[in-house]
Short mmCIF file of C-alpha atoms and ligand atoms in Angstrom, two decimals:
data_model
loop_
_atom_site.label_atom_id
_atom_site.label_comp_id
_atom_site.label_asym_id
_atom_site.label_seq_id
_atom_site.Cartn_x
_atom_site.Cartn_y
_atom_site.Cartn_z
CA MET A 1 0.00 0.00 0.00
CA THR A 2 1.54 3.31 -1.02
CA THR A 3 1.04 6.37 1.10
CA ASN A 4 -0.46 9.59 -0.15
CA TYR A 5 1.53 11.96 1.98
CA ARG A 6 0.02 14.99 3.68
CA PHE A 7 2.29 17.92 4.48
CA SER A 8 2.32 20.45 7.32
CA PHE A 9 4.26 23.45 8.57
CA GLY A 10 3.88 26.07 11.29
CA PRO A 11 3.16 29.79 10.91
CA TRP A 12 6.69 30.46 12.24
CA ASN A 13 8.08 28.91 9.05
CA ILE A 14 7.03 32.04 7.15
CA HIS A 15 8.93 34.81 8.89
CA SER A 16 10.62 38.17 8.59
CA GLY A 17 14.25 36.97 8.49
CA SER A 18 15.45 38.42 11.79
CA ASP A 19 18.22 36.50 13.55
CA PRO A 20 20.17 36.98 16.81
CA PHE A 21 22.47 39.41 14.96
CA GLY A 22 20.10 41.54 13.00
CA PRO A 23 16.53 42.79 12.66
CA ALA A 24 13.72 41.82 10.29
CA MET A 25 14.59 42.01 6.60
CA ARG A 26 11.00 41.83 5.29
CA ASP A 27 7.55 42.62 6.70
CA GLU A 28 5.72 39.79 8.44
CA PHE A 29 2.69 38.30 6.70
CA THR A 30 -0.31 38.35 9.00
CA PHE A 31 -1.55 35.03 10.36
CA ALA A 32 -4.58 35.19 8.04
CA GLU A 33 -2.27 35.80 5.05
CA LYS A 34 -0.08 32.87 6.06
CA LEU A 35 -3.10 30.58 6.15
CA GLU A 36 -3.81 31.41 2.51
CA PHE A 37 -0.43 29.99 1.50
CA TYR A 38 -1.07 26.47 2.82
CA LYS A 39 -3.20 25.02 0.04
CA LYS A 40 -1.40 26.99 -2.65
CA LEU A 41 1.92 25.49 -1.59
CA GLY A 42 0.46 21.96 -1.30
CA PHE A 43 0.00 21.76 2.48
CA ASP A 44 -3.03 20.61 4.52
CA GLY A 45 -1.76 20.61 8.10
CA VAL A 46 -1.00 23.53 10.39
CA GLN A 47 1.37 23.15 13.32
CA PHE A 48 0.78 25.51 16.21
CA HIS A 49 2.35 26.83 19.35
CA ASP A 50 -0.29 27.75 21.92
CA ASP A 51 0.30 31.45 21.28
CA ASP A 52 0.12 31.00 17.51
CA VAL A 53 -3.55 30.17 18.19
CA VAL A 54 -4.33 32.68 20.92
CA THR A 55 -3.22 36.29 21.21
CA SER A 56 -1.59 35.61 24.56
CA ALA A 57 -1.32 32.36 26.52
CA ASP A 58 -1.57 34.56 29.62
CA ASP A 59 -4.97 36.03 28.70
CA PRO A 60 -8.02 34.97 30.75
CA TRP A 61 -9.32 31.61 29.53
CA THR A 62 -12.54 33.08 28.10
CA LYS A 63 -10.46 35.23 25.72
CA GLN A 64 -8.19 32.32 24.77
CA GLU A 65 -11.22 30.15 24.16
CA SER A 66 -12.81 32.62 21.77
CA ASP A 67 -9.47 33.12 19.95
CA ALA A 68 -9.14 29.35 19.54
CA LYS A 69 -12.70 29.00 18.25
CA ARG A 70 -12.03 31.71 15.69
CA VAL A 71 -8.88 29.90 14.48
CA ARG A 72 -10.83 26.63 14.25
CA GLN A 73 -13.33 28.42 12.01
CA LEU A 74 -10.54 29.81 9.80
CA LEU A 75 -9.09 26.29 9.44
CA ASP A 76 -12.46 24.69 8.68
CA GLU A 77 -13.32 27.34 6.07
CA ARG A 78 -10.04 26.61 4.26
CA GLY A 79 -10.13 22.80 4.53
CA LEU A 80 -7.04 22.83 6.77
CA VAL A 81 -6.41 20.73 9.88
CA ALA A 82 -4.40 21.39 13.00
CA GLU A 83 -1.60 18.87 13.40
CA PHE A 84 -0.47 19.71 16.94
CA VAL A 85 -0.21 22.34 19.63
CA ALA A 86 3.10 22.93 21.44
CA PRO A 87 3.09 25.15 24.54
CA ARG A 88 5.73 27.82 23.87
CA LEU A 89 7.25 27.62 27.33
CA TRP A 90 10.60 29.12 26.48
CA GLU A 91 9.74 32.76 25.75
CA ASN A 92 7.93 33.70 28.94
CA GLU A 93 9.96 35.21 31.77
CA MET A 94 8.80 32.32 33.97
CA GLY A 95 10.68 29.89 31.74
CA ILE A 96 13.96 31.78 31.88
CA ASP A 97 15.79 28.80 33.34
CA GLY A 98 13.60 26.04 31.96
CA SER A 99 9.90 25.75 32.71
CA ILE A 100 9.37 22.13 33.60
CA THR A 101 12.78 21.72 35.22
CA SER A 102 12.97 25.17 36.79
CA ASN A 103 14.25 25.33 40.34
CA SER A 104 11.35 27.70 41.09
CA PRO A 105 8.09 26.05 42.28
CA GLU A 106 6.23 29.14 41.07
CA ALA A 107 7.64 28.75 37.54
CA ARG A 108 6.75 25.05 37.52
CA LYS A 109 3.20 25.86 38.62
CA TYR A 110 2.86 28.44 35.82
CA THR A 111 4.20 25.88 33.35
CA LEU A 112 1.69 23.22 34.25
CA GLU A 113 -1.27 25.61 34.19
CA ARG A 114 -0.18 26.99 30.81
CA SER A 115 0.37 23.48 29.45
CA LYS A 116 -3.15 22.45 30.50
CA ARG A 117 -4.52 25.46 28.63
CA ALA A 118 -2.53 24.32 25.58
CA VAL A 119 -4.35 20.98 25.84
CA ASP A 120 -7.69 22.83 26.00
CA ILE A 121 -6.69 24.91 22.96
CA ALA A 122 -5.74 21.73 21.08
CA GLN A 123 -9.16 20.28 21.81
CA ILE A 124 -10.90 23.33 20.36
CA ILE A 125 -8.83 23.43 17.18
CA GLY A 126 -9.29 19.69 16.70
CA THR A 127 -6.04 17.89 17.47
CA LYS A 128 -5.04 15.36 20.12
CA ASN A 129 -1.33 15.96 19.59
CA ILE A 130 0.66 17.96 22.12
CA VAL A 131 4.28 18.52 21.16
CA LEU A 132 6.94 18.95 23.80
CA TRP A 133 10.03 20.69 22.50
CA PRO A 134 11.85 21.07 25.84
CA ALA A 135 13.78 24.14 24.75
CA ARG A 136 15.25 25.27 28.05
CA GLU A 137 14.93 21.96 29.91
CA GLY A 138 18.66 21.65 30.41
CA THR A 139 21.45 23.81 31.76
CA TYR A 140 23.96 26.46 30.85
CA MET A 141 26.26 24.80 33.36
CA ARG A 142 26.12 21.45 35.05
CA GLU A 143 25.80 22.64 38.64
CA ALA A 144 22.76 24.85 38.01
CA LYS A 145 20.09 22.21 38.66
CA ASP A 146 19.69 18.75 40.11
CA PRO A 147 19.83 16.46 37.05
CA VAL A 148 17.98 13.53 38.62
CA ALA A 149 15.21 15.74 40.01
CA SER A 150 14.94 17.37 36.56
CA ILE A 151 14.31 14.06 34.83
CA GLY A 152 11.63 13.34 37.43
CA ARG A 153 10.03 16.71 36.77
CA LEU A 154 9.77 15.98 33.06
CA VAL A 155 7.99 12.68 33.79
CA GLU A 156 5.69 14.37 36.34
CA TRP A 157 4.79 17.05 33.78
CA MET A 158 3.88 14.39 31.23
CA ASN A 159 1.87 12.43 33.79
CA ALA A 160 -0.07 15.51 34.84
CA LEU A 161 -1.07 16.27 31.23
CA LEU A 162 -1.85 12.64 30.36
CA GLU A 163 -4.15 12.52 33.38
CA TYR A 164 -5.66 15.93 32.73
CA ASN A 165 -7.02 14.79 29.38
CA LYS A 166 -7.25 11.08 28.57
CA ASP A 167 -7.50 11.69 24.80
CA ILE A 168 -4.27 13.54 24.20
CA ARG A 169 -0.97 12.16 22.99
CA ILE A 170 2.39 13.74 23.84
CA LEU A 171 5.02 13.88 21.09
CA GLY A 172 8.52 14.61 22.33
CA GLU A 173 10.70 16.57 19.90
CA MET A 174 14.19 16.28 21.29
CA LYS A 175 17.19 18.44 20.46
CA PRO A 176 20.59 18.11 22.14
CA ASN A 177 21.42 21.81 22.58
CA GLU A 178 20.37 25.37 21.67
CA PRO A 179 19.21 27.46 23.37
CA MET A 180 20.75 25.53 26.28
CA ASP A 181 24.32 24.30 26.43
CA GLN A 182 23.10 20.77 27.22
CA ALA A 183 19.57 19.38 27.12
CA TYR A 184 18.60 16.83 29.76
CA VAL A 185 16.83 14.64 27.20
CA PRO A 186 18.93 15.10 24.08
CA THR A 187 17.69 12.37 21.74
CA VAL A 188 14.64 10.34 20.80
CA GLY A 189 16.22 7.35 22.53
CA HIS A 190 16.45 9.20 25.81
CA PHE A 191 12.88 10.44 25.42
CA LEU A 192 11.29 7.09 24.63
CA GLY A 193 13.01 5.68 27.70
CA LEU A 194 11.14 8.26 29.78
CA ALA A 195 7.90 7.64 27.86
CA SER A 196 7.86 4.10 29.21
CA LEU A 197 7.89 5.45 32.78
CA THR A 198 4.76 7.57 32.38
CA VAL A 199 1.26 6.64 33.48
CA ALA A 200 0.21 6.10 29.84
CA PRO A 201 3.18 4.97 27.70
CA SER A 202 0.88 4.20 24.76
CA ARG A 203 0.03 7.91 24.54
CA VAL A 204 3.63 9.14 24.41
CA GLY A 205 5.59 9.09 21.16
CA ALA A 206 8.02 11.13 19.12
CA LEU A 207 8.41 13.85 16.56
CA ILE A 208 11.83 13.61 14.95
CA GLU A 209 13.46 16.64 13.37
CA SER A 210 16.29 15.91 10.92
CA ALA A 211 18.48 18.81 12.11
CA HIS A 212 18.09 17.83 15.76
CA SER A 213 19.36 14.30 15.08
CA ILE A 214 22.26 15.70 13.06
CA LEU A 215 23.16 18.11 15.88
CA ALA A 216 23.32 15.08 18.19
CA GLY A 217 25.79 13.49 15.78
CA LEU A 218 23.19 10.93 14.70
CA ASP A 219 21.70 9.96 11.38
CA PRO A 220 18.07 11.13 11.16
CA SER A 221 16.94 8.06 9.22
CA ASP A 222 18.32 5.78 11.96
CA ASP A 223 16.56 7.84 14.63
CA MET A 224 13.36 7.52 12.61
CA ALA A 225 13.87 3.76 12.27
CA TYR A 226 14.31 3.48 16.04
CA ALA A 227 10.96 5.19 16.64
CA LEU A 228 9.23 3.42 13.73
CA TYR A 229 10.11 -0.01 15.13
CA GLN A 230 8.37 0.99 18.36
CA LYS A 231 5.39 2.43 16.46
CA LYS A 232 6.26 5.76 18.06
CA LEU A 233 7.01 7.95 15.07
CA TRP A 234 3.98 10.20 15.10
CA SER A 235 5.44 13.22 13.30
CA VAL A 236 8.59 14.45 11.60
CA HIS A 237 10.19 17.83 11.01
CA LEU A 238 12.18 17.33 7.86
CA ASN A 239 14.88 19.88 7.11
CA ASP A 240 18.63 19.96 6.62
CA GLN A 241 21.71 21.02 8.51
CA ASN A 242 25.26 21.80 7.43
CA GLY A 243 27.46 20.38 10.18
CA LEU A 244 27.45 20.92 13.92
CA LYS A 245 26.50 24.53 14.53
CA PHE A 246 23.26 26.37 15.36
CA ASP A 247 20.00 24.75 14.26
CA GLU A 248 19.86 25.94 10.65
CA ASP A 249 16.45 24.60 9.54
CA LYS A 250 17.59 24.54 5.91
CA SER A 251 15.28 23.27 3.19
CA PHE A 252 14.97 19.49 3.13
CA GLY A 253 17.75 17.79 1.16
CA VAL A 254 19.70 20.89 0.17
CA VAL A 255 22.83 19.96 2.12
CA ASP A 256 23.01 16.19 1.88
CA LEU A 257 20.71 14.66 -0.69
CA ARG A 258 21.65 11.10 0.16
CA ARG A 259 20.88 11.65 3.84
CA ALA A 260 17.51 13.07 2.81
CA PHE A 261 16.91 10.12 0.45
CA ASN A 262 17.51 7.73 3.34
CA GLN A 263 14.92 9.52 5.46
CA VAL A 264 12.31 9.26 2.72
CA TRP A 265 13.29 5.62 2.24
CA VAL A 266 12.79 4.69 5.89
CA LEU A 267 9.47 6.56 6.06
CA GLU A 268 8.10 5.12 2.82
CA ARG A 269 9.22 1.53 3.40
CA ASN A 270 7.70 1.47 6.86
CA GLY A 271 4.25 2.83 6.11
CA TYR A 272 4.76 6.27 7.65
CA GLY A 273 1.67 8.39 7.06
CA GLN A 274 -0.78 5.50 6.83
CA ASN A 275 -2.21 6.33 10.25
CA GLY A 276 -2.62 9.99 9.40
CA GLU A 277 0.90 11.15 10.31
CA PHE A 278 1.95 14.34 8.54
CA VAL A 279 5.23 15.08 6.80
CA GLY A 280 6.09 18.25 8.67
CA LEU A 281 8.69 20.61 7.28
CA ASP A 282 10.37 22.78 9.90
CA VAL A 283 12.32 24.94 7.48
CA LYS A 284 13.30 28.60 7.52
CA ALA A 285 13.57 31.00 4.61
CA LEU A 286 17.01 32.45 4.10
CA ARG A 287 17.35 35.96 5.49
CA THR A 288 18.28 37.18 2.00
CA GLN A 289 14.92 36.28 0.39
CA SER A 290 12.52 39.06 -0.60
CA LYS A 291 9.07 39.00 0.97
CA GLU A 292 7.39 37.81 -2.25
CA LYS A 293 9.81 34.89 -2.49
CA SER A 294 9.88 33.98 1.19
CA THR A 295 7.74 30.83 0.91
CA LYS A 296 9.91 29.03 -1.64
CA HIS A 297 11.73 27.02 1.03
CA LEU A 298 8.41 25.34 1.84
CA SER A 299 7.38 24.44 -1.69
CA ASN A 300 10.99 23.47 -2.51
CA SER A 301 11.23 21.15 0.52
CA ARG A 302 7.96 19.49 -0.43
CA GLU A 303 9.07 19.13 -4.05
CA ILE A 304 12.41 17.63 -3.02
CA PHE A 305 10.58 15.16 -0.73
CA LEU A 306 8.29 14.08 -3.57
CA LYS A 307 11.17 13.73 -6.04
CA LEU A 308 13.11 11.64 -3.54
CA LEU A 309 9.96 9.58 -3.03
CA ASP A 310 9.96 8.78 -6.76
CA LEU A 311 13.57 7.70 -6.42
CA VAL A 312 12.80 5.51 -3.40
CA ARG A 313 9.93 3.88 -5.29
CA SER A 314 11.98 3.31 -8.44
CA LEU A 315 15.09 1.94 -6.71
CA ASP A 316 15.84 -1.63 -7.80
CA VAL A 317 15.25 -3.38 -4.47
CA LYS A 318 16.39 -6.77 -5.82
CA LYS A 319 19.73 -5.26 -6.76
CA VAL A 320 20.07 -3.75 -3.30
CA GLU A 321 19.27 -7.10 -1.70
CA GLY A 322 21.76 -8.88 -3.96
CA LEU A 323 24.52 -6.43 -3.07
CA ARG A 324 23.71 -6.76 0.62
CA ALA A 325 23.87 -10.55 0.31
CA SER A 326 27.23 -10.46 -1.50
CA ARG A 327 28.42 -7.72 0.88
CA ASP A 328 29.51 -5.62 -2.10
CA TYR A 329 28.98 -2.29 -0.43
CA GLU A 330 31.27 -0.45 -2.86
CA GLU A 331 28.87 -1.37 -5.66
CA LEU A 332 25.92 -0.44 -3.42
CA ASP A 333 27.49 2.99 -2.91
CA LEU A 334 27.70 3.47 -6.67
CA LEU A 335 24.17 2.16 -7.23
CA ILE A 336 22.70 4.70 -4.79
CA VAL A 337 24.79 7.63 -6.07
CA ASN A 338 23.99 6.79 -9.68
CA HIS A 339 20.31 6.54 -8.76
CA LEU A 340 20.43 9.97 -7.12
CA MET A 341 22.13 11.35 -10.24
CA GLY A 342 19.45 9.84 -12.48
CA LYS A 343 21.94 7.43 -14.12
C1 XUL B 1 13.10 24.16 17.59
C2 XUL B 1 11.99 23.56 16.87
C3 XUL B 1 10.64 24.10 17.17
C4 XUL B 1 9.63 23.04 17.38
C5 XUL B 1 8.28 23.53 17.77
O1 XUL B 1 14.33 23.75 17.21
O2 XUL B 1 12.20 22.73 16.02
O3 XUL B 1 10.25 24.93 16.13
O4 XUL B 1 9.47 22.32 16.20
O5 XUL B 1 8.30 24.30 18.87
MN1 MN B 2 10.99 21.41 14.88
#
């Protein structure tokens, strides 16, 4: 059975080009304008942070509720669906030193209340998926927090949300560093270990981002395989990354086409998408793009995925199996490179 893939991205993937060293280079599109791009660019799913849906996650609930209902209406009118909601815990002052693993009981209380509201927002906009990107759940220096207590706090946070709403699923999106020096739960392997300790392991899975695996020195397709075997790969953020530096969120496949090919291969050959999983693209437009051309990274990433999918589907599997059996990996190297070059 072949998958008809559905694609998603978040409103933050269309942006003004500011970076830590310089201001915006183009005007922001409004949220309503961004929504108009989805179908045109070939996307059906919208990824959200809580405050992408509501004006402020600190507004009274009645205001947040009406904001969320309005967004649900905008999605329905355009035939779009919400893929997930991720509480944006890393921008608020309360989360200055991590939210879930903060040393401050007050900050942890704020975090849990805000996370519960994110679950309520998700329910209104029609998704069961809550993404945890634990941005500041780590340290700038080792002695700053108790590492064992911090791991416990992450499990307690998950338990509290899993109990708060019995329908939701939590998808951990792990990244080894940035903004912190060291994350407590740097990889999908670490995270799925913790998932098994929660009150509802069957409702905890993973979102794997290519660049995050690369930053951990790992191959994204192997990370995906690890989660796929456990039936825990519930979303992906495909993109690319040129070496070990800041998280670049480059268009999918533009740095290492073979690495991208292997990701599409592992997804396609293992039925990814057949239970409704989206192919998410967490890519950023280059700062140098003009406003009119600042959505190309999205359509390009999708196009590269689909072209690589053709290559995965047309690869001579018997030849691959034969070369594996004869252990002629030099010839296998050439076969794959020739295939990627259309030879
Ligand atoms: C950060 C990252 C986030 C998450 C959602 O590196 O990838 O955009 O995907 O919060
Ligand atoms: Mn991401």
